[in-house]
C-alpha positions as CSV (number, residue, x, y, z in Angstrom):
1,M,90.5,108.7,72.0
2,S,93.6,106.6,70.8
3,A,92.2,104.9,68.3
4,D,90.7,108.1,66.8
5,I,93.7,109.7,66.8
6,Y,95.9,106.5,64.9
7,K,93.1,107.5,61.9
8,K,93.6,110.8,61.9
9,V,97.8,109.8,61.7
10,R,97.0,107.5,59.3
11,A,94.9,109.1,57.0
12,N,97.1,112.4,57.2
13,P,99.3,112.7,53.7
14,K,101.6,113.7,55.6
15,F,102.1,110.3,57.2
16,A,102.6,108.4,53.8
17,E,105.1,111.3,52.5
18,L,107.1,110.6,56.2
19,E,106.9,106.7,55.4
20,G,108.4,106.8,51.7
21,K,110.7,109.4,52.5
22,R,112.0,107.4,55.4
23,S,111.6,103.8,53.6
24,R,113.2,105.3,50.5
25,F,116.2,106.3,52.6
26,A,116.5,103.2,54.7
27,L,116.9,101.4,51.5
28,M,119.0,103.2,50.1
29,L,121.7,103.5,53.2
30,T,121.2,100.1,53.2
31,A,121.9,99.0,50.3
32,I,125.2,100.8,50.3
33,V,126.6,99.2,53.5
34,M,125.9,95.7,52.0
35,A,126.7,96.2,49.1
36,S,130.2,97.8,49.9
37,Y,130.3,94.7,52.8
38,Y,129.3,91.8,50.0
39,G,131.8,93.9,47.0
40,M,134.7,93.3,50.0
41,M,133.5,89.9,50.6
42,A,133.3,88.9,46.8
43,L,137.3,90.1,46.8
44,V,138.9,88.5,49.6
45,A,136.8,85.1,47.5
46,F,137.5,85.9,43.6
47,A,140.5,87.8,43.7
48,P,142.8,88.1,47.1
49,E,145.7,88.5,45.4
50,A,144.2,92.4,45.0
51,L,143.8,93.3,48.5
52,R,147.7,91.9,48.8
53,T,149.1,93.9,47.2
54,P,151.3,96.1,49.2
55,I,150.4,100.1,49.3
56,S,154.3,100.5,48.7
57,S,157.5,98.9,48.2
58,G,159.0,97.0,51.0
59,S,155.4,98.1,53.1
60,T,154.2,95.2,55.3
61,L,150.5,97.0,55.1
62,T,148.5,95.5,52.1
63,I,145.8,97.8,50.4
64,G,143.1,95.5,52.3
65,V,143.8,97.5,55.8
66,P,142.7,100.9,54.4
67,I,139.4,99.1,52.2
68,G,138.0,97.6,55.4
69,A,138.9,100.9,57.8
70,V,137.1,102.9,54.7
71,I,134.2,100.3,54.7
72,I,133.6,100.5,58.2
73,I,134.2,104.5,58.8
74,G,132.2,105.0,55.9
75,S,129.0,102.5,57.6
76,W,129.5,105.2,60.5
77,L,129.2,108.4,58.6
78,L,126.3,106.8,57.1
79,T,124.9,106.1,60.1
80,G,125.1,109.4,61.6
81,W,123.9,110.4,58.3
82,F,120.0,109.0,58.9
83,V,120.6,110.1,62.4
84,R,121.1,113.6,61.1
85,R,118.2,113.6,59.2
86,A,115.7,111.7,61.4
87,N,116.4,114.1,63.6
88,G,115.3,117.0,61.4
89,E,113.3,116.4,58.8
90,F,111.6,113.3,59.9
91,D,110.9,114.6,63.3
92,R,109.5,117.6,61.9
93,L,106.9,116.0,60.1
94,N,106.6,113.8,62.9
95,N,105.5,117.1,64.9
96,E,104.0,118.5,61.8
97,I,101.2,115.1,61.9
98,I,100.8,114.5,65.4
99,R,99.9,118.5,66.2
100,E,97.0,117.9,63.1
101,A,96.0,115.0,65.1
102,T,95.3,116.3,68.6
103,K,93.4,119.6,67.5
């Protein structure tokens, strides 16, 4: 019985749609996070003086601190975006596929 449902799910065109949308979205978010983290590491390695620049004259806070905070908070926001889409659009498609496979 479960092998039959598995075959129905795999044959459903909505499954291919779900798989493609979820994969593309996850890869896009991964690329954004990786580019931002590796970009920051490249700045640290090749242009540390840019990150040492004080935010204002006489300040001990450098530009690197808010840049790092933006990267971290941005990663949290991207995670939230993925969860929101997964719990909405992806779950809706998943439920439709399961409903059609168990008819």
